[in-house]
PDB file of C-alpha atoms and ligand atoms in Angstrom:
ATOM      1  CA  MET A 371      25.549 -24.562 -46.719  1.00 98.00           C
ATOM      2  CA  LYS A 372      28.027 -23.062 -49.181  1.00 98.00           C
ATOM      3  CA  ARG A 373      31.407 -24.760 -49.576  1.00 98.00           C
ATOM      4  CA  ILE A 374      33.219 -21.684 -48.249  1.00 98.00           C
ATOM      5  CA  GLU A 375      31.008 -21.727 -45.115  1.00 98.00           C
ATOM      6  CA  ALA A 376      31.887 -25.363 -44.526  1.00 98.00           C
ATOM      7  CA  ILE A 377      35.596 -24.561 -44.869  1.00 98.00           C
ATOM      8  CA  ARG A 378      35.266 -21.542 -42.574  1.00 98.00           C
ATOM      9  CA  CYS A 379      33.505 -23.404 -39.783  1.00 98.00           C
ATOM     10  CA  VAL A 380      36.189 -26.096 -39.693  1.00 98.00           C
ATOM     11  CA  MET A 381      39.037 -23.592 -39.908  1.00 98.00           C
ATOM     12  CA  GLU A 382      37.647 -21.773 -36.863  1.00 97.00           C
ATOM     13  CA  GLU A 383      38.289 -24.942 -34.850  1.00 97.00           C
ATOM     14  CA  LEU A 384      41.920 -25.400 -35.837  1.00 97.00           C
ATOM     15  CA  ASP A 385      45.130 -24.684 -33.996  1.00 93.00           C
ATOM     16  CA  GLY A 386      48.234 -26.472 -35.299  1.00 94.00           C
ATOM     17  CA  GLU A 387      46.523 -29.178 -37.364  1.00 97.00           C
ATOM     18  CA  LEU A 388      47.809 -29.909 -40.861  1.00 98.00           C
ATOM     19  CA  VAL A 389      45.359 -29.257 -43.701  1.00 98.00           C
ATOM     20  CA  VAL A 390      45.467 -30.673 -47.218  1.00 98.00           C
ATOM     21  CA  CYS A 391      43.043 -29.173 -49.730  1.00 98.00           C
ATOM     22  CA  ASN A 392      41.610 -30.249 -53.061  1.00 98.00           C
ATOM     23  CA  ILE A 393      42.576 -28.440 -56.259  1.00 98.00           C
ATOM     24  CA  GLY A 394      40.711 -25.443 -57.645  1.00 97.00           C
ATOM     25  CA  TYR A 395      38.172 -23.221 -55.921  1.00 98.00           C
ATOM     26  CA  PRO A 396      38.230 -25.194 -52.644  1.00 98.00           C
ATOM     27  CA  SER A 397      41.907 -24.214 -52.221  1.00 98.00           C
ATOM     28  CA  ARG A 398      41.185 -20.625 -53.264  1.00 98.00           C
ATOM     29  CA  GLU A 399      38.364 -20.452 -50.739  1.00 98.00           C
ATOM     30  CA  LEU A 400      40.551 -21.942 -48.013  1.00 98.00           C
ATOM     31  CA  TYR A 401      43.300 -19.430 -48.783  1.00 98.00           C
ATOM     32  CA  SER A 402      40.859 -16.527 -48.532  1.00 98.00           C
ATOM     33  CA  VAL A 403      39.246 -17.833 -45.328  1.00 98.00           C
ATOM     34  CA  ARG A 404      42.459 -18.555 -43.440  1.00 97.00           C
ATOM     35  CA  ASP A 405      45.853 -18.939 -45.026  1.00 98.00           C
ATOM     36  CA  ARG A 406      48.461 -20.492 -42.732  1.00 97.00           C
ATOM     37  CA  ASP A 407      51.773 -22.331 -43.054  1.00 97.00           C
ATOM     38  CA  GLU A 408      50.044 -25.607 -42.111  1.00 98.00           C
ATOM     39  CA  ASN A 409      47.828 -25.499 -45.248  1.00 98.00           C
ATOM     40  CA  PHE A 410      48.869 -27.547 -48.266  1.00 98.00           C
ATOM     41  CA  TYR A 411      47.027 -26.451 -51.402  1.00 98.00           C
ATOM     42  CA  MET A 412      47.027 -29.261 -54.002  1.00 96.00           C
ATOM     43  CA  LEU A 413      47.284 -27.026 -57.041  1.00 92.00           C
ATOM     44  CA  GLY A 414      48.062 -29.660 -59.644  1.00 89.00           C
ATOM     45  CA  SER A 415      45.863 -32.696 -59.731  1.00 92.00           C
ATOM     46  CA  MET A 416      42.458 -33.984 -58.738  1.00 96.00           C
ATOM     47  CA  GLY A 417      42.171 -37.119 -56.632  1.00 96.00           C
ATOM     48  CA  LEU A 418      45.366 -36.804 -54.629  1.00 97.00           C
ATOM     49  CA  ALA A 419      44.350 -34.874 -51.502  1.00 98.00           C
ATOM     50  CA  SER A 420      43.062 -37.942 -49.631  1.00 98.00           C
ATOM     51  CA  SER A 421      46.203 -39.959 -50.433  1.00 98.00           C
ATOM     52  CA  ILE A 422      48.538 -37.125 -49.442  1.00 98.00           C
ATOM     53  CA  GLY A 423      46.568 -36.710 -46.204  1.00 98.00           C
ATOM     54  CA  LEU A 424      46.781 -40.427 -45.473  1.00 98.00           C
ATOM     55  CA  GLY A 425      50.551 -40.472 -45.957  1.00 97.00           C
ATOM     56  CA  LEU A 426      50.931 -37.443 -43.722  1.00 97.00           C
ATOM     57  CA  ALA A 427      48.711 -38.865 -40.990  1.00 98.00           C
ATOM     58  CA  LEU A 428      50.813 -42.024 -40.927  1.00 98.00           C
ATOM     59  CA  SER A 429      54.011 -40.015 -40.483  1.00 96.00           C
ATOM     60  CA  THR A 430      53.018 -37.358 -37.942  1.00 96.00           C
ATOM     61  CA  LYS A 431      51.390 -37.235 -34.542  1.00 95.00           C
ATOM     62  CA  LYS A 432      49.458 -34.100 -35.515  1.00 96.00           C
ATOM     63  CA  ARG A 433      45.845 -34.260 -36.608  1.00 98.00           C
ATOM     64  CA  VAL A 434      45.550 -34.127 -40.407  1.00 98.00           C
ATOM     65  CA  VAL A 435      42.438 -32.620 -41.984  1.00 98.00           C
ATOM     66  CA  VAL A 436      41.715 -33.131 -45.681  1.00 98.00           C
ATOM     67  CA  PHE A 437      39.198 -31.088 -47.665  1.00 98.00           C
ATOM     68  CA  ASP A 438      38.370 -33.174 -50.724  1.00 98.00           C
ATOM     69  CA  GLY A 439      35.773 -32.871 -53.492  1.00 98.00           C
ATOM     70  CA  ASP A 440      33.234 -35.502 -54.521  1.00 98.00           C
ATOM     71  CA  GLY A 441      34.613 -35.502 -58.060  1.00 98.00           C
ATOM     72  CA  SER A 442      38.153 -35.898 -56.824  1.00 98.00           C
ATOM     73  CA  LEU A 443      37.377 -38.703 -54.377  1.00 98.00           C
ATOM     74  CA  LEU A 444      35.346 -40.516 -57.054  1.00 98.00           C
ATOM     75  CA  MET A 445      38.546 -40.457 -59.118  1.00 97.00           C
ATOM     76  CA  ASN A 446      40.546 -42.172 -56.348  1.00 98.00           C
ATOM     77  CA  LEU A 447      38.110 -44.494 -54.552  1.00 98.00           C
ATOM     78  CA  GLY A 448      40.930 -46.897 -53.675  1.00 98.00           C
ATOM     79  CA  SER A 449      42.070 -44.285 -51.205  1.00 98.00           C
ATOM     80  CA  LEU A 450      39.065 -45.119 -48.986  1.00 98.00           C
ATOM     81  CA  VAL A 451      40.152 -48.753 -48.835  1.00 98.00           C
ATOM     82  CA  THR A 452      43.711 -47.829 -47.867  1.00 98.00           C
ATOM     83  CA  ILE A 453      42.475 -45.321 -45.271  1.00 98.00           C
ATOM     84  CA  ALA A 454      40.187 -47.995 -43.762  1.00 98.00           C
ATOM     85  CA  ASN A 455      42.947 -50.563 -43.478  1.00 98.00           C
ATOM     86  CA  GLN A 456      45.776 -48.263 -42.363  1.00 98.00           C
ATOM     87  CA  SER A 457      43.290 -46.391 -40.134  1.00 98.00           C
ATOM     88  CA  PRO A 458      45.417 -43.580 -38.709  1.00 98.00           C
ATOM     89  CA  PRO A 459      43.345 -42.131 -35.835  1.00 98.00           C
ATOM     90  CA  ASN A 460      44.617 -38.619 -36.564  1.00 98.00           C
ATOM     91  CA  LEU A 461      43.069 -38.451 -40.072  1.00 98.00           C
ATOM     92  CA  THR A 462      39.808 -36.622 -40.785  1.00 98.00           C
ATOM     93  CA  LEU A 463      38.707 -36.636 -44.429  1.00 98.00           C
ATOM     94  CA  ILE A 464      36.035 -34.033 -45.137  1.00 99.00           C
ATOM     95  CA  VAL A 465      34.349 -34.430 -48.523  1.00 99.00           C
ATOM     96  CA  LEU A 466      32.792 -31.160 -49.690  1.00 98.00           C
ATOM     97  CA  ASP A 467      30.088 -32.880 -51.722  1.00 98.00           C
ATOM     98  CA  ASN A 468      28.397 -30.454 -54.111  1.00 98.00           C
ATOM     99  CA  GLU A 469      27.408 -33.330 -56.436  1.00 98.00           C
ATOM    100  CA  SER A 470      29.354 -31.633 -59.194  1.00 98.00           C
ATOM    101  CA  TYR A 471      32.693 -30.549 -60.625  1.00 98.00           C
ATOM    102  CA  SER A 472      32.101 -26.965 -59.563  1.00 98.00           C
ATOM    103  CA  THR A 473      35.588 -25.636 -60.233  1.00 98.00           C
ATOM    104  CA  THR A 474      35.311 -26.453 -63.915  1.00 98.00           C
ATOM    105  CA  GLY A 475      31.742 -25.307 -64.476  1.00 97.00           C
ATOM    106  CA  GLY A 476      29.404 -27.435 -62.387  1.00 98.00           C
ATOM    107  CA  GLN A 477      29.107 -30.579 -64.475  1.00 98.00           C
ATOM    108  CA  PRO A 478      27.200 -33.163 -62.342  1.00 98.00           C
ATOM    109  CA  SER A 479      29.202 -35.915 -60.652  1.00 98.00           C
ATOM    110  CA  TYR A 480      27.845 -39.362 -59.855  1.00 98.00           C
ATOM    111  CA  THR A 481      26.984 -38.379 -56.277  1.00 98.00           C
ATOM    112  CA  ALA A 482      24.134 -36.557 -58.026  1.00 98.00           C
ATOM    113  CA  GLY A 483      23.186 -39.990 -59.374  1.00 98.00           C
ATOM    114  CA  LYS A 484      23.165 -43.380 -57.632  1.00 98.00           C
ATOM    115  CA  THR A 485      26.418 -43.215 -55.690  1.00 98.00           C
ATOM    116  CA  SER A 486      26.730 -42.399 -51.991  1.00 98.00           C
ATOM    117  CA  LEU A 487      30.267 -41.680 -50.836  1.00 98.00           C
ATOM    118  CA  ALA A 488      29.170 -42.285 -47.222  1.00 98.00           C
ATOM    119  CA  LYS A 489      28.044 -45.817 -48.134  1.00 98.00           C
ATOM    120  CA  MET A 490      31.261 -46.392 -50.081  1.00 98.00           C
ATOM    121  CA  ALA A 491      33.392 -45.243 -47.129  1.00 98.00           C
ATOM    122  CA  ARG A 492      31.495 -47.563 -44.746  1.00 98.00           C
ATOM    123  CA  ALA A 493      31.757 -50.459 -47.204  1.00 98.00           C
ATOM    124  CA  ALA A 494      35.516 -49.840 -47.425  1.00 98.00           C
ATOM    125  CA  GLY A 495      35.687 -50.464 -43.669  1.00 98.00           C
ATOM    126  CA  ILE A 496      35.768 -46.975 -42.148  1.00 98.00           C
ATOM    127  CA  ASP A 497      33.701 -47.004 -38.930  1.00 97.00           C
ATOM    128  CA  ASN A 498      33.357 -43.292 -38.236  1.00 98.00           C
ATOM    129  CA  VAL A 499      31.486 -41.940 -41.261  1.00 98.00           C
ATOM    130  CA  LEU A 500      29.246 -38.932 -40.680  1.00 98.00           C
ATOM    131  CA  GLU A 501      26.911 -37.063 -43.033  1.00 98.00           C
ATOM    132  CA  VAL A 502      26.200 -33.387 -42.415  1.00 98.00           C
ATOM    133  CA  LYS A 503      24.248 -30.601 -44.080  1.00 98.00           C
ATOM    134  CA  SER A 504      24.793 -27.496 -41.947  1.00 98.00           C
ATOM    135  CA  PRO A 505      27.787 -25.648 -40.463  1.00 98.00           C
ATOM    136  CA  GLU A 506      26.608 -26.559 -36.931  1.00 98.00           C
ATOM    137  CA  GLU A 507      26.405 -30.275 -37.807  1.00 98.00           C
ATOM    138  CA  LEU A 508      29.783 -30.098 -39.506  1.00 98.00           C
ATOM    139  CA  LYS A 509      31.421 -28.421 -36.535  1.00 98.00           C
ATOM    140  CA  SER A 510      30.132 -31.014 -34.088  1.00 98.00           C
ATOM    141  CA  ALA A 511      30.976 -33.928 -36.434  1.00 98.00           C
ATOM    142  CA  PHE A 512      34.483 -32.514 -36.772  1.00 98.00           C
ATOM    143  CA  ASN A 513      34.976 -32.210 -33.020  1.00 97.00           C
ATOM    144  CA  GLU A 514      33.463 -35.677 -32.365  1.00 97.00           C
ATOM    145  CA  SER A 515      35.867 -37.190 -34.887  1.00 97.00           C
ATOM    146  CA  LYS A 516      39.039 -36.278 -33.048  1.00 97.00           C
ATOM    147  CA  GLY A 517      41.128 -39.375 -32.392  1.00 97.00           C
ATOM    148  CA  LYS A 518      39.205 -41.616 -34.841  1.00 98.00           C
ATOM    149  CA  THR A 519      39.872 -42.339 -38.501  1.00 98.00           C
ATOM    150  CA  SER A 520      36.988 -40.373 -39.924  1.00 98.00           C
ATOM    151  CA  VAL A 521      35.177 -39.452 -43.089  1.00 98.00           C
ATOM    152  CA  ILE A 522      32.695 -36.594 -42.998  1.00 98.00           C
ATOM    153  CA  ILE A 523      30.484 -36.124 -46.027  1.00 98.00           C
ATOM    154  CA  ALA A 524      29.402 -32.480 -45.982  1.00 98.00           C
ATOM    155  CA  LYS A 525      26.658 -31.733 -48.506  1.00 98.00           C
ATOM    156  CA  VAL A 526      27.292 -28.261 -49.924  1.00 98.00           C
ATOM    157  CA  GLU A 527      25.721 -26.087 -52.611  1.00 98.00           C
ATOM    158  CA  LYS A 528      27.070 -26.022 -56.153  1.00 98.00           C
ATOM    159  CA  GLY A 529      29.099 -23.013 -57.202  1.00 97.00           C
ATOM    160  CA  ASN A 530      32.203 -21.145 -56.151  1.00 98.00           C
ATOM    161  CA  ALA A 531      32.839 -18.085 -54.007  1.00 98.00           C
ATOM    162  CA  ASP A 532      34.223 -15.022 -55.774  1.00 98.00           C
ATOM    163  CA  VAL A 533      37.779 -15.305 -54.459  1.00 98.00           C
ATOM    164  CA  PRO A 534      41.106 -14.543 -56.177  1.00 97.00           C
ATOM    165  CA  ILE A 535      43.714 -17.068 -57.208  1.00 96.00           C
ATOM    166  CA  ILE A 536      46.371 -18.054 -54.681  1.00 97.00           C
ATOM    167  CA  PRO A 537      49.407 -15.797 -55.120  1.00 97.00           C
ATOM    168  CA  LEU A 538      51.891 -18.396 -53.799  1.00 96.00           C
ATOM    169  CA  SER A 539      54.050 -20.615 -55.982  1.00 95.00           C
ATOM    170  CA  PRO A 540      53.709 -24.408 -55.631  1.00 95.00           C
ATOM    171  CA  TYR A 541      57.377 -24.477 -54.561  1.00 95.00           C
ATOM    172  CA  TRP A 542      56.731 -22.048 -51.707  1.00 95.00           C
ATOM    173  CA  ILE A 543      53.506 -23.787 -50.635  1.00 96.00           C
ATOM    174  CA  LYS A 544      55.408 -27.067 -50.342  1.00 95.00           C
ATOM    175  CA  LYS A 545      58.457 -25.557 -48.653  1.00 96.00           C
ATOM    176  CA  ARG A 546      56.601 -23.687 -45.925  1.00 96.00           C
ATOM    177  CA  PHE A 547      54.205 -26.610 -45.376  1.00 97.00           C
ATOM    178  CA  MET A 548      57.091 -29.061 -44.906  1.00 95.00           C
ATOM    179  CA  LYS A 549      58.702 -26.706 -42.417  1.00 95.00           C
ATOM    180  CA  ALA A 550      55.418 -26.411 -40.472  1.00 95.00           C
ATOM    181  CA  ALA A 551      54.904 -30.182 -40.500  1.00 94.00           C
ATOM    182  CA  LYS A 552      58.433 -30.979 -39.300  1.00 89.00           C
ATOM    183  CA  GLY A 553      59.176 -31.764 -35.681  1.00 68.00           C
ATOM    184  CA  ASN A 554      56.085 -33.878 -35.158  1.00 61.00           C
ATOM    185  CA  ARG A 555      57.133 -36.863 -37.164  1.00 63.00           C
ATOM    186  CA  VAL A 556      56.639 -40.399 -35.950  1.00 65.00           C
ATOM    187  CA  GLN A 557      60.018 -42.114 -35.499  1.00 59.00           C
ATOM    188  CA  SER A 558      60.871 -44.185 -38.578  1.00 54.00           C
ATOM    189  CA  GLN A 559      60.381 -47.954 -38.093  1.00 48.00           C
ATOM    190  CA  VAL A 560      63.209 -48.769 -40.526  1.00 45.00           C
TER     191      VAL A 560
HETATM  192  C1  TPP B 788      43.495 -35.537 -62.932  1.00 55.22           C
HETATM  193  C2  TPP B 788      42.770 -34.254 -63.228  1.00 55.22           C
HETATM  194  N1  TPP B 788      41.690 -34.250 -64.036  1.00 55.22           N
HETATM  195  C3  TPP B 788      41.033 -33.101 -64.308  1.00 55.22           C
HETATM  196  C4  TPP B 788      41.458 -31.911 -63.779  1.00 55.22           C
HETATM  197  C5  TPP B 788      40.724 -30.596 -64.108  1.00 55.22           C
HETATM  198  N2  TPP B 788      39.914 -30.173 -62.944  1.00 55.22           N
HETATM  199  C6  TPP B 788      40.409 -29.333 -61.997  1.00 55.22           C
HETATM  200  S1  TPP B 788      39.330 -29.058 -60.746  1.00 55.22           S
HETATM  201  C7  TPP B 788      38.166 -30.039 -61.444  1.00 55.22           C
HETATM  202  C8  TPP B 788      36.833 -30.272 -60.765  1.00 55.22           C
HETATM  203  C9  TPP B 788      36.985 -30.763 -59.337  1.00 55.22           C
HETATM  204  O1  TPP B 788      35.729 -31.218 -58.851  1.00 55.22           O
HETATM  205  P1  TPP B 788      35.569 -31.673 -57.352  1.00 55.22           P
HETATM  206  O2  TPP B 788      36.716 -32.484 -56.901  1.00 55.22           O
HETATM  207  O3  TPP B 788      34.211 -32.289 -57.194  1.00 55.22           O
HETATM  208  O4  TPP B 788      35.661 -30.296 -56.560  1.00 55.22           O
HETATM  209  P2  TPP B 788      34.736 -28.979 -56.648  1.00 55.22           P
HETATM  210  O5  TPP B 788      35.436 -28.029 -57.547  1.00 55.22           O
HETATM  211  O6  TPP B 788      33.378 -29.383 -57.131  1.00 55.22           O
HETATM  212  O7  TPP B 788      34.676 -28.496 -55.213  1.00 55.22           O
HETATM  213  C10 TPP B 788      38.620 -30.580 -62.672  1.00 55.22           C
HETATM  214  C11 TPP B 788      37.831 -31.469 -63.568  1.00 55.22           C
HETATM  215  C12 TPP B 788      42.607 -31.958 -62.954  1.00 55.22           C
HETATM  216  N3  TPP B 788      43.104 -30.851 -62.403  1.00 55.22           N
HETATM  217  N4  TPP B 788      43.228 -33.122 -62.668  1.00 55.22           N
END
């Protein structure tokens, strides 16, 4: 399965869910597959998509879907521990695991070596961890994961689709996303 196919098959299932996407080609592919106000493209930094998604899931009743990369999650493994212990049932973290840093040229990551992100997620304490290799498996894992704190490791091919850069400014991406996310916030406890 190509990364863009994995993104497409999940996006076909979505209605008003919030989506946070990893930097680089994953965001470009998401934009070309289905741009919508509820998409937040993390244009600046690796490693932050899972943490942004966690914070969102804790503050909204909507389902939050994160598309992360293996390289990016490896950079922020503590996020798995916080996700496990905060365990918002509306959070689904999908790792598009191409065993490489594809956006910057395909250098191998350590999931090509000895490290399994599925095992790490389970060891962190996340119960619903699923591993998939095809769009059909991904679609059913995604639908099964509704209402459970979930991590789906989707094995995808190396490489990037030939898609243009996102023509939106970071300011506009944030502004329209915040507007779309508003109105479904959990009442503050403070
Ligand atoms: C903190 C940080 N380090 C390095 C980069 C440069 N960079 C941007 S995308 C990328 C590769 C991302 O790899 P991965 O998360 O596995 O996603 P993929 O492109 O393979 O889908 C790198 C190294 C960055 N943007 N931020």
